Short mmCIF file of C-alpha atoms in Angstrom, two decimals:
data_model
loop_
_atom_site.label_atom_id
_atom_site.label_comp_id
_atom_site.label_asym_id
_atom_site.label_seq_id
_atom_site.Cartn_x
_atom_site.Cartn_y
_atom_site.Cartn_z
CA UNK S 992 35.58 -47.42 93.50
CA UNK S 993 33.58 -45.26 95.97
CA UNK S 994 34.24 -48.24 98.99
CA UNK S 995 37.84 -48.68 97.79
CA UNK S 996 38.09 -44.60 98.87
CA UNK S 997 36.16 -44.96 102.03
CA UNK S 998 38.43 -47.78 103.30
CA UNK S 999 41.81 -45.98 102.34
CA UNK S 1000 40.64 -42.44 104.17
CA UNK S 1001 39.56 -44.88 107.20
CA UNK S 1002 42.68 -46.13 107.37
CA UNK S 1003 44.39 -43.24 107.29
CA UNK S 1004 42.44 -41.85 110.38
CA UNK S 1005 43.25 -45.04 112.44
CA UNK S 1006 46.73 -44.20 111.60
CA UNK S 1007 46.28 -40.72 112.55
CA UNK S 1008 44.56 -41.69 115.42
CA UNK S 1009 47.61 -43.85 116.25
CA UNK S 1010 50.51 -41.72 115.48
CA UNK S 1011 48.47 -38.76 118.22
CA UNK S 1012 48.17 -41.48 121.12
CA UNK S 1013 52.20 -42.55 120.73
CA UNK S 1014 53.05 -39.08 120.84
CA UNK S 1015 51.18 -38.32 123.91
CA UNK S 1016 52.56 -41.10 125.68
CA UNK S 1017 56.01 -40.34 124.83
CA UNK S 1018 55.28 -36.20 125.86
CA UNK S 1019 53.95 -37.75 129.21
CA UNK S 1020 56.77 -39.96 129.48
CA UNK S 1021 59.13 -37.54 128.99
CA UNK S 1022 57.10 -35.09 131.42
CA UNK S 1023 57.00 -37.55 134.20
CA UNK S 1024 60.91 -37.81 133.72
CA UNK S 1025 61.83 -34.73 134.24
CA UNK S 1026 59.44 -33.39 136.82
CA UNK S 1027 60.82 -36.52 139.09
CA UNK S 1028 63.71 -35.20 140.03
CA UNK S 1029 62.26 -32.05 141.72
CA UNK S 1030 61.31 -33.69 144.35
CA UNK S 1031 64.57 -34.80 146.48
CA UNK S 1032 64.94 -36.54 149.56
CA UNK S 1033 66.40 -35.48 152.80
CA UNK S 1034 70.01 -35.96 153.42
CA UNK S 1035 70.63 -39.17 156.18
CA UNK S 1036 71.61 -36.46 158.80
CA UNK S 1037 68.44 -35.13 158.22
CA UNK S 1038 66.31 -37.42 158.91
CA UNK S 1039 68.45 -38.74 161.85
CA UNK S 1040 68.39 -35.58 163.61
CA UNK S 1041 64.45 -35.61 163.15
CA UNK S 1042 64.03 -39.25 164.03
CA UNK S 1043 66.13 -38.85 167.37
CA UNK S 1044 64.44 -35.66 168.27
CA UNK S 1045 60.81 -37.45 167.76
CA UNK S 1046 62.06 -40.27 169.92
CA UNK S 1047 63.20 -37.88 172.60
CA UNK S 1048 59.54 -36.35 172.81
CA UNK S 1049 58.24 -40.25 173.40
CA UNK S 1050 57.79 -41.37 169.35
CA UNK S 1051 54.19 -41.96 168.52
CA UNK S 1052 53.36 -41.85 172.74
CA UNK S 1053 53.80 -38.38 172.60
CA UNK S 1054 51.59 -35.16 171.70
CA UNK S 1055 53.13 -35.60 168.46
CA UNK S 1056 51.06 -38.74 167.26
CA UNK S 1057 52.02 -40.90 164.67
CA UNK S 1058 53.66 -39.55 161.75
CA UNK S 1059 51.92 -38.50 158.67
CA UNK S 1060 54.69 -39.91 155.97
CA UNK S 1061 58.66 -39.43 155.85
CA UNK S 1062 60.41 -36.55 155.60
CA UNK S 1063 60.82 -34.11 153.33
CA UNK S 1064 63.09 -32.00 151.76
CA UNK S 1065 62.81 -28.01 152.21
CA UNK S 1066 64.81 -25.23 151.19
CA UNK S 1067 68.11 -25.03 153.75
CA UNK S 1068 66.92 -28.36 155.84
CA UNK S 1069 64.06 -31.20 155.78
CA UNK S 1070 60.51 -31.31 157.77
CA UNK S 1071 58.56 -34.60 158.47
CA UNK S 1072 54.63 -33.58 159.75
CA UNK S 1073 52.91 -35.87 162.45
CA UNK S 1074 49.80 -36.06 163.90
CA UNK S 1075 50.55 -33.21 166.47
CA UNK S 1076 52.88 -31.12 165.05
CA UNK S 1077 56.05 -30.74 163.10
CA UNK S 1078 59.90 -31.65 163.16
CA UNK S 1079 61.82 -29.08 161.70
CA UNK S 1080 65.52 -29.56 160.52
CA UNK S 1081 68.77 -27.58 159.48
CA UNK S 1082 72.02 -27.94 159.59
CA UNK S 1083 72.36 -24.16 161.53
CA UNK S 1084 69.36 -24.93 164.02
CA UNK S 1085 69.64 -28.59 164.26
CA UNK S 1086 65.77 -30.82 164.78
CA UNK S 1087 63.44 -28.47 166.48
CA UNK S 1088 59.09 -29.20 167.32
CA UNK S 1089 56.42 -27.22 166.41
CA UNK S 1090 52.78 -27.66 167.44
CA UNK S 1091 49.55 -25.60 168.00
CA UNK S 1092 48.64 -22.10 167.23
CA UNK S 1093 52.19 -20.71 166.57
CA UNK S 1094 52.83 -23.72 163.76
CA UNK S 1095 49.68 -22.27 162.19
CA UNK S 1096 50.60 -19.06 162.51
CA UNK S 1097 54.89 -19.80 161.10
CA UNK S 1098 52.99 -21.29 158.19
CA UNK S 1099 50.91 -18.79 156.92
CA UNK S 1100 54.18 -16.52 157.21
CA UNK S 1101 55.66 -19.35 154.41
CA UNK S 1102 57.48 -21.87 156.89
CA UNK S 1103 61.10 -22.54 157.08
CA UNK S 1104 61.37 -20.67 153.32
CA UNK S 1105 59.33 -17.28 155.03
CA UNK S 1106 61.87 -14.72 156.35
CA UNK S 1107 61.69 -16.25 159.14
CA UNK S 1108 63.48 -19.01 158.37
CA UNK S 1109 63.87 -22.06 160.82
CA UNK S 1110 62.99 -22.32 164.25
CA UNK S 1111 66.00 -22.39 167.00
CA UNK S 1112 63.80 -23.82 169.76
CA UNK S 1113 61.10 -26.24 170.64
CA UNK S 1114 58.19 -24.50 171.54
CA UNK S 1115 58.33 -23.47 175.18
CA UNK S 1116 56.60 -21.55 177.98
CA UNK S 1117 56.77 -17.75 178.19
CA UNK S 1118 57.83 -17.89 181.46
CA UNK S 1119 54.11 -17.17 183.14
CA UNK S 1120 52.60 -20.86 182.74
CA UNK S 1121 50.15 -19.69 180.21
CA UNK S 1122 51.78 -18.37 177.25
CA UNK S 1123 53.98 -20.15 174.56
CA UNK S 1124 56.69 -18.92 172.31
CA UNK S 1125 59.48 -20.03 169.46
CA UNK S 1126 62.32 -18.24 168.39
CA UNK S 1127 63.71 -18.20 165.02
CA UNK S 1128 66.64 -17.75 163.20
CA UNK S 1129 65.86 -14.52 160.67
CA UNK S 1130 68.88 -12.49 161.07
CA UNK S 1131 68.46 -9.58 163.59
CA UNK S 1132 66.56 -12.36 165.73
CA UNK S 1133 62.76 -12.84 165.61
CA UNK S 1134 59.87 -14.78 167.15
CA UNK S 1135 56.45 -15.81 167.87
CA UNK S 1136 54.69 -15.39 170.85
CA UNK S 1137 51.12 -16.78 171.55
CA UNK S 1138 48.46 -16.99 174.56
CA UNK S 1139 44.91 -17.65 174.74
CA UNK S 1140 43.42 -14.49 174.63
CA UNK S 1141 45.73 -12.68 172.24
CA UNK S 1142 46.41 -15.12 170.11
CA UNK S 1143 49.96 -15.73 168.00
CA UNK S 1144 52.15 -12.58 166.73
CA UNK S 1145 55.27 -12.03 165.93
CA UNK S 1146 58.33 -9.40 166.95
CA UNK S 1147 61.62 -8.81 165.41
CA UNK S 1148 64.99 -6.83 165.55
CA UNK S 1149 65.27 -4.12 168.03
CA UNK S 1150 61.47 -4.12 169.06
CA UNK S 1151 62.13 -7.84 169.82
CA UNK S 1152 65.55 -6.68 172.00
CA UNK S 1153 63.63 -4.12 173.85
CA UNK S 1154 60.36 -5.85 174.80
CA UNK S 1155 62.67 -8.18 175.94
CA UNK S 1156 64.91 -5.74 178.06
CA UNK S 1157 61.63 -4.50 179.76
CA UNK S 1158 60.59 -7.77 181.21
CA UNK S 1159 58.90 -9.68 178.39
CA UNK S 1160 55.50 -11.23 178.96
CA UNK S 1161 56.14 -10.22 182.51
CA UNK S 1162 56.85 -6.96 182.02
CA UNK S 1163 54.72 -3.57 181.57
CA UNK S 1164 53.69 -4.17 177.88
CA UNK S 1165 53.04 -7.94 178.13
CA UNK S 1166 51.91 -9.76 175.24
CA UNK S 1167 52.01 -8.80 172.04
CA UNK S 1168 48.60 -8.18 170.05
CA UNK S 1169 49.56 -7.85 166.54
CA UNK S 1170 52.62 -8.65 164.33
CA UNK S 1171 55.15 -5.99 164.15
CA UNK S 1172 54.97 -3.93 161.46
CA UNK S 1173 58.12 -1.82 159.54
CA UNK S 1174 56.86 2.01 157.95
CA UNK S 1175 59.09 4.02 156.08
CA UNK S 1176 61.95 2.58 158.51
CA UNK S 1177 59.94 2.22 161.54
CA UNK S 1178 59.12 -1.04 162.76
CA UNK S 1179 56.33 -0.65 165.33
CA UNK S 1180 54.41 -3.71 167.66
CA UNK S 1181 51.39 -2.96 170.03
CA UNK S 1182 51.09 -4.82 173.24
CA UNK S 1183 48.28 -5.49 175.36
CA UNK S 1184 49.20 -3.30 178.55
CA UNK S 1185 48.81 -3.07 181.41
CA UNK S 1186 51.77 -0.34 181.65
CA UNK S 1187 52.47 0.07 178.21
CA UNK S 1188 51.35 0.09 174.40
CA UNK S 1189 53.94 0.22 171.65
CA UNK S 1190 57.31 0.06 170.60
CA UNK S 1191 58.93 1.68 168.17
CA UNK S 1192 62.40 1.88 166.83
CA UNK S 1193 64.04 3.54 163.58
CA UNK S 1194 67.91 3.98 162.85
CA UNK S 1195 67.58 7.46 162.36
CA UNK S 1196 65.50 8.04 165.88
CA UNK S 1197 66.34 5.13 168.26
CA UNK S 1198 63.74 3.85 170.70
CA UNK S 1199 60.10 5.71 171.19
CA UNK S 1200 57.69 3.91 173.56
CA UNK S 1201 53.80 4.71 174.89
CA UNK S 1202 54.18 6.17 177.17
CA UNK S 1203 56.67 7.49 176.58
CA UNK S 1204 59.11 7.36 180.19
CA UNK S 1205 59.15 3.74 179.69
CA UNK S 1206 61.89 4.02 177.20
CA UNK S 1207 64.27 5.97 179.84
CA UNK S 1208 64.01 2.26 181.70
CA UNK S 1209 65.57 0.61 179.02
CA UNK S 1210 69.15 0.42 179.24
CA UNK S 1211 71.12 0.51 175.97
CA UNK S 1212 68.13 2.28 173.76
CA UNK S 1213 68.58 5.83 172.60
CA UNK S 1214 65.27 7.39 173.49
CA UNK S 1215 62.90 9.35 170.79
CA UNK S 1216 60.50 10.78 173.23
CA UNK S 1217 59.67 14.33 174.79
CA UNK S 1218 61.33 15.00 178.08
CA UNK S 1219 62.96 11.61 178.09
CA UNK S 1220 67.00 11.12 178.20
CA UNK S 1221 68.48 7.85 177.94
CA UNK S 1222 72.09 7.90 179.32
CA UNK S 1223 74.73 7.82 176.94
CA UNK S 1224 77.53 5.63 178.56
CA UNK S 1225 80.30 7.17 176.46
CA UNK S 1226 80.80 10.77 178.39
CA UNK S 1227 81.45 13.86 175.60
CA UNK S 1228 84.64 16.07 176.86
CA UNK S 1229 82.79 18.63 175.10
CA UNK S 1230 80.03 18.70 177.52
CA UNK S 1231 81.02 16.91 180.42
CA UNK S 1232 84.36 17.57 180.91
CA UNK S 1233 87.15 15.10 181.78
CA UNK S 1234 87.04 12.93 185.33
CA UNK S 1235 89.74 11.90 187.61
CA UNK S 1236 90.99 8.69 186.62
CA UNK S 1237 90.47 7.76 190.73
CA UNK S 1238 86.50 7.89 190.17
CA UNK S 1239 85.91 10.92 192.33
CA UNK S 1240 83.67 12.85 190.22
CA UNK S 1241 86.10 16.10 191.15
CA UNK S 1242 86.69 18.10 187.76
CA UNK S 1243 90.10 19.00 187.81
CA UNK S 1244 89.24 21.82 185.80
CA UNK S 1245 87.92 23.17 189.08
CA UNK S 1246 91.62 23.85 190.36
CA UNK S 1247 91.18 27.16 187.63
CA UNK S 1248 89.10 29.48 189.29
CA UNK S 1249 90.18 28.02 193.03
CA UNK S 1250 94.09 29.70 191.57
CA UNK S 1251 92.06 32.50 190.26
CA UNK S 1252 90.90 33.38 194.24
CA UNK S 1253 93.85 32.49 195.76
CA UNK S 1254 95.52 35.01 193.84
CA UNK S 1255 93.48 37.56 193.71
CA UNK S 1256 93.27 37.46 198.14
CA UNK S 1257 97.11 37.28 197.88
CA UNK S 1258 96.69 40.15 196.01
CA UNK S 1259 95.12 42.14 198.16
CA UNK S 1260 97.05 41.44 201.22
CA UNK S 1261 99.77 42.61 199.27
CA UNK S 1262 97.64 46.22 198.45
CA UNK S 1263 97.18 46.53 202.10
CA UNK S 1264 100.43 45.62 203.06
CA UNK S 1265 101.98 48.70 200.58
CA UNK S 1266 99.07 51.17 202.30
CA UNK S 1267 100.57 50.17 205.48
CA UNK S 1268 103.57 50.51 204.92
CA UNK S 1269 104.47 54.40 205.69
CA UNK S 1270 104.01 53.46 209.37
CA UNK S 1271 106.20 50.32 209.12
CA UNK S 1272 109.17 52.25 208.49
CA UNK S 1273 108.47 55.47 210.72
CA UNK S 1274 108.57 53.02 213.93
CA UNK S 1275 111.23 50.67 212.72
CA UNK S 1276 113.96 52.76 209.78
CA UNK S 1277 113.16 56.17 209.73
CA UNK S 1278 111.31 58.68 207.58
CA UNK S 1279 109.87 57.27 204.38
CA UNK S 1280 111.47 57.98 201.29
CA UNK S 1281 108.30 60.07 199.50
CA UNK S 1282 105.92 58.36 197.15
CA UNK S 1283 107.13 54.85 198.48
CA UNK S 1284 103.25 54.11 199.64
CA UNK S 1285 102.07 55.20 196.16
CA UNK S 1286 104.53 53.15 193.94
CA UNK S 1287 103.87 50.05 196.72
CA UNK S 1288 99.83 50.88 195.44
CA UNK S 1289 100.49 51.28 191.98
CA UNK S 1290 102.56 48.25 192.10
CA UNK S 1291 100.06 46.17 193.72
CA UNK S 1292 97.39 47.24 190.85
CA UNK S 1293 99.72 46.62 188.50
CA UNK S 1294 100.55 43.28 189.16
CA UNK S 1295 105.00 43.97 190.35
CA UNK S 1296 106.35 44.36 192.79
CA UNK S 1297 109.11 46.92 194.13
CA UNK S 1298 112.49 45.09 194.84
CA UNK S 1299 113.15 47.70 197.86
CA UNK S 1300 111.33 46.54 200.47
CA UNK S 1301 111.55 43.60 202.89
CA UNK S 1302 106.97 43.31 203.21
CA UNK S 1303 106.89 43.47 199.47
CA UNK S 1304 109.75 40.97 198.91
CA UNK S 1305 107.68 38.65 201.15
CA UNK S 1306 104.65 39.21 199.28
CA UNK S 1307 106.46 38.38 196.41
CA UNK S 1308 107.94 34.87 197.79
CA UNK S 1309 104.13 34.68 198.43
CA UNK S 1310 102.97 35.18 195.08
CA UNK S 1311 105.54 32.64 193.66
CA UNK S 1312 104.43 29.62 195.96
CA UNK S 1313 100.94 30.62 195.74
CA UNK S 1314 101.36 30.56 191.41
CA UNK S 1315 103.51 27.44 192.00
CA UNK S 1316 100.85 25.56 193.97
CA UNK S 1317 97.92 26.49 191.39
CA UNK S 1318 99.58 24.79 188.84
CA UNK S 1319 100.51 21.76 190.29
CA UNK S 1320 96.72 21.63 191.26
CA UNK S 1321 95.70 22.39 187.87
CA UNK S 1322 98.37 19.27 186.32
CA UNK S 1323 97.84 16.83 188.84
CA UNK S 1324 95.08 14.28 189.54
CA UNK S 1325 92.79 15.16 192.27
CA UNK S 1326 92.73 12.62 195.32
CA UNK S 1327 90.12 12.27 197.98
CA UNK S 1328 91.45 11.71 201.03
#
């Protein structure tokens, strides 16, 4: 009776045993199946564009080698890796080459899915036969930039657009020597010299460079720097005034206090033509009527003018053409002749 248990309980196990190793194949079946489809394949125009563009560099001749397996699928485009480098596709940027230092460097950053996104250029020269550089297509624009001695960092967004307007590699802040960096709003970079040292830009504050005149060179950044004024090519009527529409530079508003002067000599011709005129009429009509030289004053201070005599009539004539002529000048253009 004893063996006649042992034999049922070890059948049993085997059963056991059996039923656990069918279910773990069917689990791992199941597993396999769906993890499979994760992985997709390229689209054809994918891996044309990045077959065409290897062939252009010379196929397996070139720096590129011999690829390392077909290409893959990545988020927004494909990649296929070779011995020298790496083809990068999308449909925005089309196949571009990466190689060297700045592949390493657009890798650790996460590749294609980073915020950089894909690159819009082969890797090229910086323009001074030593350093190399690859643009991207983050919005706001970015890029890598890489030489010897400074190795491979990148710059973005305004900084980018500024370093850039000041001459690049070429210019007074040369390469870059760290990645840019963005603080509270303000994205700063630090360059090697020899004329300058950072960058910085915020909405709120504009453009701020060491030192600090550089950013006055830089057209089309608002300055944030002591002493430095970066012209602002829309004028403010407030401030400047308005300009002849003939480019002159001549504020018409000029033509107020020229009438202002003009008068006020006019005037006082016409004051010294009323003091002289007792001695006017004792040659030439007679004895003055009295108080004639006092109301001639009085009108002259006064700012009218007596209707009885001929010199103050004139004046008056005078006064007209004189007011007449201020305010053409003051409604009319002024012309350089």
């Amino acid at each position: 009776m004893p063996e006649m248990l042992d034999t049922h309980r070890g059948k049993n196990r085997r059963r056991t045993s059996l039923t656990v190793n069918v279910l773990a194949l069917l689990a791992s079946g199941l597993l396999a199946g769906t993890a499979a489809p994760a992985v997709a394949d390229p689209s054809a125009d994918a891996v044309n564009a990045i077959d065409a563009h290897y062939a252009e560099f010379g196929g397996s001749g070139s720096f590129l080698g011999a690829p390392l397996g077909p290409a893959t699928d990545v988020a927004g485009g494909a990649e296929r890796a070779y011995q020298g480098g790496v083809i990068y596709y999308s449909p925005n940027t089309g196949a571009k080459a990466m190689y060297g230092e700045i592949l390493v460097k657009y890798k650790s950053l996460g590749g294609p899915s980073g915020p950089l996104s894909f690159p819009t250029n082969d890797e090229s020269g910086a323009g001074d036969g030593v350093g190399r550089y690859n643009d991207f297509a983050e919005p706001g624009g970015a890029a890598i930039y890489w030489k010897p001695e400074t190795g491979a960092w990148t710059l973005k967004g305004k900084v980018l657009d500024a370093w850039r307007e000041s001459g690049g590699v070429a210019g007074p802040f040369g390469y870059p020597r760290s990645d840019m960096t963005v603080d509270d709003g303000v994205a700063t970079a630090n360059f090697e010299g020899p004329g300058g040292t950072e960058i910085k830009w915020s909405e709120n504050n504009g453009l701020a460079t060491q030192p600090p005149e550089l950013a006055a060179s830089l057209p089309g950044f608002r300055a944030d720097a002591p002493d430095v004024a970066v012209p602002n090519p829309v004028p403010n009527p407030d401030i400047e005034g308005t300009t002849d529409s003939d480019g002159s530079g001549i504020n018409r508003w000029w033509g107020i206090p020229i009438g202002l002067a003009i008068t006020a000599v006019v005037a006082g011709l016409l004051a010294m033509l009323g003091r002289r005129r007792p001695d006017t009429t004792t040659t030439t009509r007679g004895a003055p009527t009295p108080g004639t030289s006092a109301t001639a004053a009085a009108a002259g201070r006064q700012g009218f003018t007596p209707s009885r005599t001929d010199a103050t009539a004139a004046g008056q004539r005078g006064t007209a053409n004189v007011s007449g002529a201020h305010d053409m000048h003051r409604d009319a253009p002024t012309t350089r002749r």
